[in-house]
Coordinates of C-alpha atoms in Angstrom, one line a residue:
Chain A
M73 CA 172.0 35.3 101.5
S74 CA 168.2 34.0 101.9
D75 CA 168.2 36.7 104.8
A76 CA 168.7 39.2 102.1
L77 CA 166.3 37.8 99.8
A78 CA 163.5 37.2 102.6
R79 CA 164.2 41.0 103.4
R80 CA 163.5 42.1 100.0
G81 CA 160.3 40.3 99.5
F82 CA 159.0 41.5 102.9
E83 CA 159.6 45.2 102.4
P84 CA 157.5 45.6 99.2
V85 CA 154.9 44.1 101.0
M86 CA 154.9 45.8 104.1
L87 CA 155.4 49.0 101.9
K88 CA 152.4 48.4 100.1
A89 CA 150.3 47.7 103.2
L90 CA 151.8 51.0 104.7
G91 CA 151.0 52.7 101.7
A92 CA 146.9 51.6 101.6
A93 CA 147.0 52.4 105.6
F94 CA 148.4 55.6 104.5
M95 CA 145.7 56.3 101.7
V96 CA 142.7 55.3 104.4
F97 CA 144.3 57.7 107.0
I98 CA 144.7 60.6 104.4
I99 CA 141.3 60.3 102.8
A100 CA 139.7 60.1 106.3
Y101 CA 141.6 63.0 107.9
I102 CA 140.8 65.2 104.7
L103 CA 136.9 64.2 104.5
I104 CA 136.0 64.1 108.3
P105 CA 135.2 67.9 108.6
V106 CA 133.4 67.7 105.5
L107 CA 130.9 65.1 106.5
V108 CA 130.7 66.0 109.9
T109 CA 129.5 69.8 108.5
L110 CA 127.3 68.1 106.1
V111 CA 125.7 65.6 108.7
M112 CA 125.0 68.4 111.3
S113 CA 123.3 70.9 109.0
F114 CA 120.3 68.2 108.7
N115 CA 120.4 68.0 112.1
D116 CA 116.8 68.8 114.0
A117 CA 118.3 69.3 117.5
S118 CA 119.7 72.6 119.0
M119 CA 122.7 71.8 120.4
I120 CA 126.3 70.5 118.4
R121 CA 126.1 66.8 119.9
F122 CA 126.4 63.6 118.6
P123 CA 124.7 61.0 118.2
I124 CA 122.0 62.9 115.8
N125 CA 118.6 61.5 116.7
A126 CA 116.1 63.2 114.4
W127 CA 116.7 64.9 111.1
S128 CA 115.3 68.0 109.5
L129 CA 115.7 71.0 107.4
K130 CA 114.7 73.3 109.9
W131 CA 118.2 75.1 110.3
Y132 CA 118.2 75.4 106.5
Q133 CA 115.0 77.3 106.6
D134 CA 116.1 79.0 109.7
F135 CA 119.2 80.3 107.5
F136 CA 117.1 81.7 104.9
A137 CA 114.6 83.3 107.1
S138 CA 117.3 85.1 109.1
P139 CA 118.0 88.5 107.6
Q140 CA 121.3 88.8 109.4
W141 CA 122.5 85.4 107.6
T142 CA 121.1 86.2 104.4
D143 CA 122.5 89.8 104.6
A144 CA 125.8 88.4 105.1
L145 CA 125.6 85.9 102.2
K146 CA 124.4 88.5 100.1
S147 CA 127.7 91.0 101.1
S148 CA 129.8 87.9 100.5
V149 CA 128.8 87.2 96.9
I150 CA 128.6 91.2 96.4
I151 CA 132.5 91.4 97.7
A152 CA 133.7 88.5 95.7
T153 CA 132.4 89.6 92.6
G154 CA 134.0 92.8 93.1
T155 CA 137.2 91.0 94.0
A156 CA 137.0 89.0 91.0
I157 CA 136.3 91.8 88.4
L158 CA 139.2 94.0 90.1
S159 CA 141.8 91.6 90.0
T160 CA 141.0 89.6 87.2
V161 CA 140.9 93.1 85.0
S162 CA 144.3 94.6 86.7
G163 CA 146.2 90.8 86.8
I164 CA 145.3 90.2 83.0
L165 CA 146.3 93.8 81.9
A166 CA 150.0 93.4 84.2
A167 CA 150.5 89.6 82.6
W168 CA 150.0 90.9 79.3
A169 CA 152.5 93.8 79.6
F170 CA 154.8 91.3 81.2
E171 CA 154.6 88.8 78.4
R172 CA 154.5 91.5 75.1
F173 CA 156.4 94.7 76.3
P174 CA 160.1 95.6 77.3
I175 CA 159.7 96.3 81.1
P176 CA 162.3 98.2 83.4
F177 CA 163.7 96.7 86.5
K178 CA 161.2 93.8 85.3
N179 CA 162.6 91.4 88.4
V180 CA 161.6 94.1 91.0
L181 CA 158.1 94.7 89.5
Y182 CA 157.4 91.0 89.4
L183 CA 158.4 90.5 93.3
L184 CA 156.4 93.7 94.3
I185 CA 153.1 92.1 92.2
M186 CA 153.9 89.0 94.0
L187 CA 154.7 90.0 97.3
P188 CA 151.2 90.5 98.8
L189 CA 150.3 86.7 98.3
F190 CA 153.1 85.5 100.9
M191 CA 151.8 88.4 103.3
P192 CA 149.7 87.1 106.3
G193 CA 146.1 88.1 106.1
V194 CA 146.2 89.8 109.7
V195 CA 148.9 92.2 108.9
L196 CA 147.4 93.4 105.3
G197 CA 144.1 93.9 107.2
L198 CA 145.4 95.7 110.0
G199 CA 147.8 97.8 107.5
I200 CA 144.9 99.0 105.4
A201 CA 142.6 99.1 108.7
M202 CA 145.1 101.8 110.4
T203 CA 145.8 103.7 106.8
F204 CA 142.3 103.9 105.3
G205 CA 140.7 103.9 109.1
G206 CA 139.8 107.5 108.9
V207 CA 140.0 108.6 105.4
Q208 CA 136.8 109.7 103.7
I209 CA 136.0 110.7 100.3
A210 CA 133.1 113.3 99.8
G211 CA 131.8 112.8 103.1
V212 CA 131.5 109.2 103.0
S213 CA 133.8 106.8 105.2
I214 CA 135.8 104.1 103.5
Y215 CA 136.7 102.2 106.1
G216 CA 133.9 99.5 106.4
S217 CA 132.9 99.7 102.9
R218 CA 132.7 96.7 100.8
A219 CA 135.0 98.2 98.3
L220 CA 137.9 98.3 100.5
V221 CA 137.3 94.7 101.3
M222 CA 137.4 94.1 97.7
I223 CA 140.3 95.9 97.3
A224 CA 142.0 94.0 100.5
H225 CA 140.6 90.5 98.5
S226 CA 142.5 91.5 95.4
L227 CA 146.1 91.6 97.1
W228 CA 145.7 88.1 97.2
A229 CA 143.5 87.4 94.2
M230 CA 145.5 89.6 91.7
P231 CA 149.3 87.9 92.4
L232 CA 147.3 84.7 91.8
V233 CA 145.5 86.1 88.4
F234 CA 149.0 87.2 87.3
M235 CA 150.8 84.0 87.9
L236 CA 147.9 82.3 86.1
M237 CA 147.7 84.5 82.7
E238 CA 151.4 84.7 82.8
A239 CA 151.2 81.2 82.0
T240 CA 148.4 81.0 80.0
F241 CA 149.7 84.2 77.5
R242 CA 152.9 81.8 77.1
T243 CA 150.8 79.5 75.2
V244 CA 149.2 81.7 72.7
D245 CA 150.5 81.6 69.1
Y246 CA 151.8 85.4 68.5
R247 CA 151.9 84.9 64.4
V248 CA 148.2 85.4 64.7
V249 CA 148.5 88.6 66.6
E250 CA 150.9 90.0 64.4
A251 CA 148.4 89.1 61.7
S252 CA 145.8 90.9 62.9
Y253 CA 148.3 94.1 63.4
D254 CA 149.0 93.5 59.7
L255 CA 145.6 93.8 59.0
G256 CA 145.6 97.2 60.5
A257 CA 143.7 96.5 63.8
N258 CA 145.2 98.7 66.8
P259 CA 146.5 96.8 69.6
L260 CA 143.3 97.6 71.7
R261 CA 141.4 95.9 69.1
T262 CA 143.7 93.1 68.8
F263 CA 144.0 92.4 72.4
I264 CA 140.3 92.4 72.9
E265 CA 139.2 90.8 69.8
I266 CA 142.0 88.1 69.0
V267 CA 143.8 87.6 72.4
V268 CA 141.3 87.5 74.9
P269 CA 139.0 84.8 73.0
M270 CA 142.7 82.9 72.5
V271 CA 142.7 82.8 76.4
S272 CA 139.2 82.6 77.3
T273 CA 139.8 79.4 79.7
G274 CA 142.4 80.9 81.4
V275 CA 140.4 84.2 81.9
I276 CA 137.4 82.4 83.2
S277 CA 139.3 80.1 85.6
S278 CA 141.3 83.3 87.1
A279 CA 138.3 85.2 87.5
L280 CA 136.6 82.3 89.4
F281 CA 139.5 81.6 91.5
A282 CA 139.7 84.9 92.6
F283 CA 135.8 85.0 93.6
V284 CA 136.7 81.7 95.5
I285 CA 139.6 83.4 97.3
S286 CA 137.4 86.4 98.2
L287 CA 134.2 84.4 99.5
N288 CA 136.3 82.4 101.6
E289 CA 138.6 84.9 103.4
F290 CA 137.6 85.9 106.8
V291 CA 140.7 87.5 108.8
M292 CA 141.1 90.7 106.5
A293 CA 137.3 90.9 106.4
L294 CA 136.8 90.8 110.0
F295 CA 139.5 94.0 110.0
L296 CA 137.8 95.9 107.6
T297 CA 133.8 95.3 107.5
D298 CA 131.2 96.6 109.9
R299 CA 128.3 95.2 111.1
D300 CA 126.4 96.2 107.9
T301 CA 128.9 95.1 105.5
Q302 CA 130.1 91.8 107.3
T303 CA 130.7 88.9 105.1
L304 CA 129.6 85.3 105.9
P305 CA 132.8 83.6 107.0
V306 CA 132.9 87.0 109.5
L307 CA 129.8 86.3 110.8
M308 CA 130.3 82.6 111.3
W309 CA 133.7 83.6 113.2
L310 CA 131.7 85.9 115.3
S311 CA 128.9 83.3 115.9
L312 CA 131.6 80.7 116.8
R313 CA 133.3 82.6 119.3
S314 CA 129.8 83.1 121.1
A315 CA 127.8 79.6 120.6
G316 CA 128.0 77.0 117.8
T317 CA 124.7 75.6 116.6
P318 CA 123.8 73.8 113.5
R319 CA 123.0 77.0 111.8
L320 CA 126.8 77.6 111.4
A321 CA 127.1 74.1 109.9
V322 CA 124.2 75.1 107.1
A323 CA 126.5 78.3 106.5
S324 CA 129.2 76.2 106.2
V325 CA 127.4 73.8 103.6
I326 CA 126.0 77.1 101.7
L327 CA 129.2 78.3 101.4
A328 CA 131.1 75.3 99.8
L329 CA 128.0 74.9 97.4
T330 CA 128.7 78.3 96.0
V331 CA 132.7 77.2 95.7
F332 CA 131.8 74.2 93.9
A333 CA 129.4 75.8 91.8
C334 CA 132.0 77.8 90.6
L335 CA 134.3 74.6 90.1
A336 CA 131.5 73.1 87.9
L337 CA 131.5 76.2 86.0
I338 CA 135.0 76.4 85.0
L339 CA 134.5 72.6 84.5
V340 CA 131.6 72.8 81.8
W341 CA 133.7 76.0 80.3
Y342 CA 136.5 73.9 79.8
V343 CA 135.1 71.0 78.3
R344 CA 132.8 73.4 75.8
Q345 CA 136.5 74.8 74.9
L346 CA 137.8 71.5 74.4
R347 CA 134.8 70.7 72.0
K348 CA 135.1 73.6 70.3
V349 CA 138.7 72.5 69.4
S350 CA 138.1 68.8 68.3
R351 CA 135.1 70.2 66.0
N352 CA 137.5 72.7 64.2
Chain B
M42 CA 166.7 109.5 61.6
G43 CA 165.8 105.8 61.5
G44 CA 167.4 105.0 65.2
N45 CA 165.5 108.2 66.3
L46 CA 162.4 106.5 65.2
L47 CA 163.0 103.4 66.7
M48 CA 163.7 105.0 70.0
T49 CA 160.2 106.6 70.1
A50 CA 158.8 103.4 68.9
Q51 CA 160.9 101.7 72.0
R52 CA 159.4 104.6 74.2
R53 CA 155.7 104.2 73.2
K54 CA 156.0 100.7 73.8
Q55 CA 157.4 101.6 77.2
R56 CA 154.7 103.7 78.2
T57 CA 152.0 101.6 77.1
A58 CA 153.6 98.5 79.4
L59 CA 153.3 101.1 82.4
L60 CA 149.7 102.1 81.3
L61 CA 148.9 98.3 81.5
L62 CA 150.8 97.6 84.6
L63 CA 149.0 100.6 86.3
P64 CA 145.9 99.1 87.9
A65 CA 148.2 96.4 89.1
L66 CA 150.7 98.7 90.5
V67 CA 148.0 101.1 92.2
I68 CA 146.7 98.4 94.2
V69 CA 150.1 97.2 95.4
L70 CA 151.6 100.5 96.2
I71 CA 148.4 102.4 97.5
F72 CA 147.1 99.4 99.4
F73 CA 150.0 97.2 100.1
G74 CA 153.1 99.8 100.3
L75 CA 151.4 102.3 101.6
P76 CA 150.1 100.5 104.7
T77 CA 153.4 98.7 105.3
I78 CA 155.2 102.1 105.5
F79 CA 152.3 103.4 107.6
M80 CA 152.4 100.4 110.0
A81 CA 156.4 100.5 110.2
R82 CA 156.0 104.4 111.2
M83 CA 153.2 103.7 113.4
S84 CA 155.1 100.8 115.5
F85 CA 157.6 103.8 116.6
N86 CA 154.6 106.0 117.6
L87 CA 153.6 106.5 121.8
H88 CA 151.1 105.0 123.1
P89 CA 149.3 106.8 126.2
D90 CA 146.2 105.3 127.9
Q91 CA 142.8 105.9 126.2
R92 CA 144.2 106.8 122.8
L93 CA 145.2 104.7 120.1
F94 CA 148.3 106.4 119.5
V95 CA 150.1 109.9 119.6
P96 CA 152.8 110.8 116.9
G97 CA 156.2 110.2 118.6
F98 CA 159.2 108.2 118.3
T99 CA 160.0 105.5 120.8
F100 CA 161.6 102.2 120.8
E101 CA 159.3 101.2 123.6
H102 CA 157.3 98.7 122.0
Y103 CA 159.9 96.5 120.2
A104 CA 161.8 96.6 123.5
A105 CA 158.5 95.3 124.9
L106 CA 158.6 92.7 122.1
L107 CA 162.0 91.5 123.3
S108 CA 161.7 91.8 127.1
N109 CA 157.9 91.6 128.2
P110 CA 157.2 87.2 128.8
V111 CA 153.8 87.4 127.1
F112 CA 155.2 88.7 123.5
T113 CA 158.7 86.6 123.6
G114 CA 156.4 83.6 124.7
A115 CA 154.1 84.3 121.6
I116 CA 157.0 84.9 119.6
W117 CA 158.6 81.5 120.6
T118 CA 155.1 79.9 120.4
T119 CA 154.3 80.9 116.8
V120 CA 157.8 79.6 115.6
K121 CA 157.7 76.5 117.5
L122 CA 154.2 75.9 115.8
A123 CA 155.2 77.1 112.4
V124 CA 158.2 74.6 112.6
M125 CA 156.5 71.6 113.7
A126 CA 153.4 71.8 111.9
S127 CA 155.3 72.6 108.7
F128 CA 157.2 69.5 109.5
A129 CA 154.3 67.5 110.1
T130 CA 152.8 68.8 106.7
V131 CA 155.7 68.3 104.9
V132 CA 156.1 64.8 105.9
I133 CA 152.4 63.8 105.3
G134 CA 152.2 65.7 101.9
Y135 CA 155.5 64.0 100.8
A136 CA 153.8 60.8 101.5
F137 CA 150.8 62.1 100.0
A138 CA 152.3 63.1 96.8
L139 CA 154.6 60.5 96.4
I140 CA 151.5 57.5 96.5
V141 CA 149.5 59.7 93.9
W142 CA 152.7 59.9 91.6
L143 CA 153.3 55.9 92.1
K144 CA 149.5 54.9 91.5
P145 CA 147.4 54.1 88.2
P146 CA 146.1 57.4 86.5
R147 CA 142.5 56.3 87.4
W148 CA 143.3 56.7 91.0
R149 CA 145.1 60.1 90.2
L150 CA 141.7 62.6 89.2
L151 CA 139.9 60.7 92.5
L152 CA 142.7 61.7 94.9
I153 CA 143.7 65.1 93.6
G154 CA 139.9 65.6 93.9
V155 CA 140.4 65.0 97.6
A156 CA 143.4 67.0 98.0
L157 CA 141.4 70.0 96.6
C158 CA 138.8 70.0 99.2
P159 CA 140.5 72.0 101.7
L160 CA 141.8 74.4 99.5
L161 CA 138.4 75.0 98.6
I162 CA 136.6 75.0 101.8
S163 CA 137.0 78.5 103.9
E164 CA 139.2 78.1 106.8
I165 CA 136.5 79.2 109.2
A166 CA 134.2 76.1 107.8
I167 CA 137.3 73.5 108.3
I168 CA 137.9 75.2 112.1
F169 CA 133.9 74.6 112.6
G170 CA 134.2 71.1 111.2
W171 CA 137.1 70.1 113.6
W172 CA 135.1 71.9 116.2
M173 CA 132.3 69.3 115.9
F174 CA 134.6 66.7 115.7
F175 CA 137.0 66.8 118.9
P176 CA 134.7 67.9 121.7
K177 CA 133.1 65.5 124.6
N178 CA 130.1 65.7 122.6
G179 CA 131.9 65.2 119.2
L180 CA 131.8 62.5 116.7
L181 CA 135.4 61.3 118.2
S182 CA 134.1 60.7 121.4
Y183 CA 130.8 59.5 120.3
A184 CA 132.5 56.6 117.7
L185 CA 135.2 56.0 120.5
H186 CA 132.5 55.2 122.9
S187 CA 130.6 53.5 120.9
L188 CA 133.2 51.0 119.6
G189 CA 133.7 50.4 123.3
L190 CA 137.4 51.6 123.0
V191 CA 137.0 54.1 125.8
N192 CA 134.5 53.9 128.7
D193 CA 134.1 57.6 129.3
K194 CA 133.5 60.5 126.7
I195 CA 136.7 62.1 125.9
S196 CA 137.5 65.5 124.6
L197 CA 140.6 66.4 122.3
M198 CA 139.3 69.9 122.3
Y199 CA 141.4 72.6 122.9
T200 CA 144.3 71.1 123.1
E201 CA 147.4 71.6 120.9
F202 CA 147.0 68.3 119.2
A203 CA 143.8 69.5 118.3
A204 CA 145.5 72.9 116.8
F205 CA 147.9 70.7 114.7
V206 CA 145.0 68.8 113.2
G207 CA 143.6 72.2 112.0
L208 CA 146.8 73.8 110.9
I209 CA 147.9 70.8 108.7
Y210 CA 144.6 70.6 107.4
V211 CA 145.0 73.9 106.0
T212 CA 148.3 73.8 104.6
L213 CA 148.6 70.7 103.3
P214 CA 147.2 70.8 99.9
Y215 CA 149.6 73.5 99.3
C216 CA 152.5 71.3 100.3
F217 CA 150.8 68.0 98.3
F218 CA 150.2 70.1 94.9
I219 CA 153.9 71.7 94.9
L220 CA 155.6 68.2 95.6
L221 CA 153.0 66.3 93.3
S222 CA 154.1 69.0 90.3
I223 CA 158.0 68.0 91.3
F224 CA 157.3 64.2 91.5
D225 CA 155.8 64.5 88.0
G226 CA 159.0 66.1 86.6
I227 CA 160.6 62.7 87.6
D228 CA 161.4 60.0 84.9
R229 CA 159.6 56.8 86.2
R230 CA 162.2 54.8 85.2
M231 CA 164.6 55.9 87.5
I232 CA 162.8 54.0 90.4
E233 CA 162.9 50.8 88.0
A234 CA 166.7 51.2 87.4
S235 CA 167.2 51.7 90.9
A236 CA 165.5 48.5 91.9
D237 CA 166.9 46.6 89.0
L238 CA 170.6 47.9 90.4
G239 CA 169.2 45.7 93.8
A240 CA 168.1 48.7 95.7
P241 CA 165.3 48.2 98.1
P242 CA 162.6 50.9 98.1
L243 CA 163.6 53.0 101.2
T244 CA 167.3 52.8 99.6
T245 CA 165.6 54.2 96.3
L246 CA 163.6 56.9 98.1
R247 CA 166.5 58.2 100.3
E248 CA 169.4 58.0 97.3
V249 CA 167.3 58.8 94.8
L250 CA 164.0 60.4 95.2
L251 CA 164.8 62.8 97.9
P252 CA 167.9 64.1 96.5
L253 CA 165.6 65.0 93.1
T254 CA 162.7 66.4 95.2
W255 CA 164.7 68.6 97.3
T256 CA 164.1 72.2 96.3
G257 CA 160.0 70.8 96.3
L258 CA 160.5 70.1 99.7
L259 CA 162.1 73.2 100.3
V260 CA 159.2 75.2 98.8
A261 CA 156.5 73.4 100.3
F262 CA 158.1 73.5 104.2
S263 CA 158.7 77.5 103.1
Q264 CA 155.2 78.0 101.9
S265 CA 153.8 76.5 105.0
F266 CA 156.0 77.7 107.5
I267 CA 154.9 81.4 106.0
W268 CA 151.2 80.3 106.2
T269 CA 151.5 78.6 109.7
M270 CA 153.5 81.9 111.0
G271 CA 150.8 84.2 109.9
T272 CA 147.4 82.4 110.8
Y273 CA 145.5 82.9 114.1
A274 CA 142.2 81.6 113.8
T275 CA 143.0 78.1 113.6
P276 CA 145.3 78.0 116.6
S277 CA 143.2 80.4 118.6
A278 CA 140.0 78.4 118.1
L279 CA 141.0 74.9 118.5
G280 CA 144.1 74.9 120.6
P281 CA 144.0 75.8 124.4
D282 CA 143.8 79.6 125.9
T283 CA 147.5 79.5 126.4
L284 CA 148.3 78.9 122.8
W285 CA 149.0 82.8 122.3
T286 CA 150.4 83.6 118.7
V287 CA 152.0 86.7 117.0
G288 CA 148.7 86.6 115.0
Y289 CA 146.1 86.0 117.8
L290 CA 148.2 89.2 120.0
I291 CA 148.1 91.3 116.7
Q292 CA 144.4 90.9 116.6
E293 CA 144.0 91.5 120.2
Q294 CA 146.0 94.5 120.6
M295 CA 144.1 96.2 117.7
L296 CA 140.7 95.0 118.2
G297 CA 140.6 94.7 121.9
K298 CA 143.1 96.9 123.5
H299 CA 143.2 99.5 120.7
N300 CA 147.1 100.0 121.0
W301 CA 148.0 100.7 117.6
P302 CA 151.8 101.0 117.8
L303 CA 152.0 97.4 119.5
A304 CA 149.8 96.1 117.0
A305 CA 152.0 97.6 114.2
A306 CA 155.4 96.5 116.1
L307 CA 154.0 92.6 116.2
S308 CA 153.0 93.1 112.5
M309 CA 156.5 94.1 111.8
V310 CA 158.0 91.2 113.2
L311 CA 155.6 89.0 111.1
V312 CA 156.5 90.5 108.0
L313 CA 159.9 90.4 108.8
G314 CA 159.7 86.8 109.3
V315 CA 158.2 86.0 106.4
A316 CA 161.1 88.0 104.5
A317 CA 163.7 85.9 106.4
V318 CA 162.0 82.6 105.3
M319 CA 161.7 83.8 101.9
V320 CA 165.5 84.8 101.7
L321 CA 166.6 81.9 103.5
T322 CA 164.7 79.4 101.0
R323 CA 166.3 81.4 98.3
S324 CA 170.1 81.2 99.6
L325 CA 169.3 77.1 100.4
M326 CA 167.9 76.7 96.5
P327 CA 169.9 75.0 94.2
K328 CA 171.5 78.0 91.6
R329 CA 169.6 76.0 88.7
A330 CA 166.1 75.5 89.9
S331 CA 163.8 78.6 89.4
Y332 CA 160.9 77.8 91.2
H333 CA 159.4 81.1 92.5
V334 CA 159.2 81.5 96.1

């Protein structure tokens, strides 16, 4: 009896200690590569080794002075912007159709739209590279073009936008939409002037998520870009294969900063919308 | 007359729906459907030396996949790696989600922020982060050495352990968020009731929580399995040179050896693998649960 009591008293204490230890472990695990990269980017030496003896912003200057790296960053941002526009527009329209219209073979179409999300990047990249490798439009080869990478990235970004917007459209009060119809607005005008403002937070979030996915992706981009259009992650991968320098750490930090800026934008927008709602 | 009008209205609505779906369908059908069919056909083409491919019909590439030890080894490595990494991810993710669920709300936002990190950082940046942590001159070796725990500099770089650390890092946030969303749907009083009835915490976990989160576990496992199966960058950059996964071979055959039919055949193996995992997950899922996979 006392034995059982002791066990019952002992177990929660042990579990609590275990839980705390696990918490430390998981936070350390997640933060280690982030902090190592951040610290290394301020290293003065040209070798990657610990301990770090001198600090400087040398490698940041080096990054921005190198046309190869700034061009890659520019390419990344252009492709990510294109992906965001393409996947947001197509994803929102598809989600709207699913929410408000009768669709034949709804389940099949749903699966079809979602399926690319589950496919490995290497398979998607390879398929597109093989199929469109030799195709030319008006004498210009589409292989290696940024547009092709945008479409490839949309295969992952669009299903996510679609999923997010389907959930968002479900929260819309459709009596307002009916009222707009009753007042004589056509469906297009109703959609743009009534529905889109109501779901603006969802739209902004999905566009920025699409942007982030494209910005970080590098396996498809590796298959589909050439020297002139390669993105920052592709350049990082290729130079990691030859030799790692603190410049790579700088590139990582800049890539991450771009992503976190997007996240901050979502947050600011969200807070603004909340304020607007509370003011009304 | 009225019925006719209704029919036209119905038809017009369907036409509008189709128009709205058009951009998404064009992207999926032309840039996913067509390449998949193209790849399936390509995998039967001939591959004489010095040419990317020659149209033809042969099973030789699939036969090679089943008989050549390099390819069978890679398929086996891929499955083994995916099973082990997914299992570890699910266990860690489960514990993490459970603790976040049990913690008071003020901790929650902070921990969710931490869990978001791997999701927002590019895989290449993650690889590079661990690439600076594990080698002889890396942080781990330096930290252990200066603490006096080891006498010589150590390197864990290019080991299977490093590959696992990288793989789990990338898949952990997906598992965590899937499981946390399942936990959030559970009434917390269940645990209290179980404790009041005299069950020790581990019994509560086994008898109450595990059955309630079974669907989430299944989805989380299959998610990270699919992801791990298809990736090649992390294991090839952090793992030993001999750690050849199917993804790595695809890349090597395509970009290095220019053997398109074989690369296509290997890709079809991955596509079938993903499809098999999705079907298996669906069939193992309780009928009531409608969690999309």
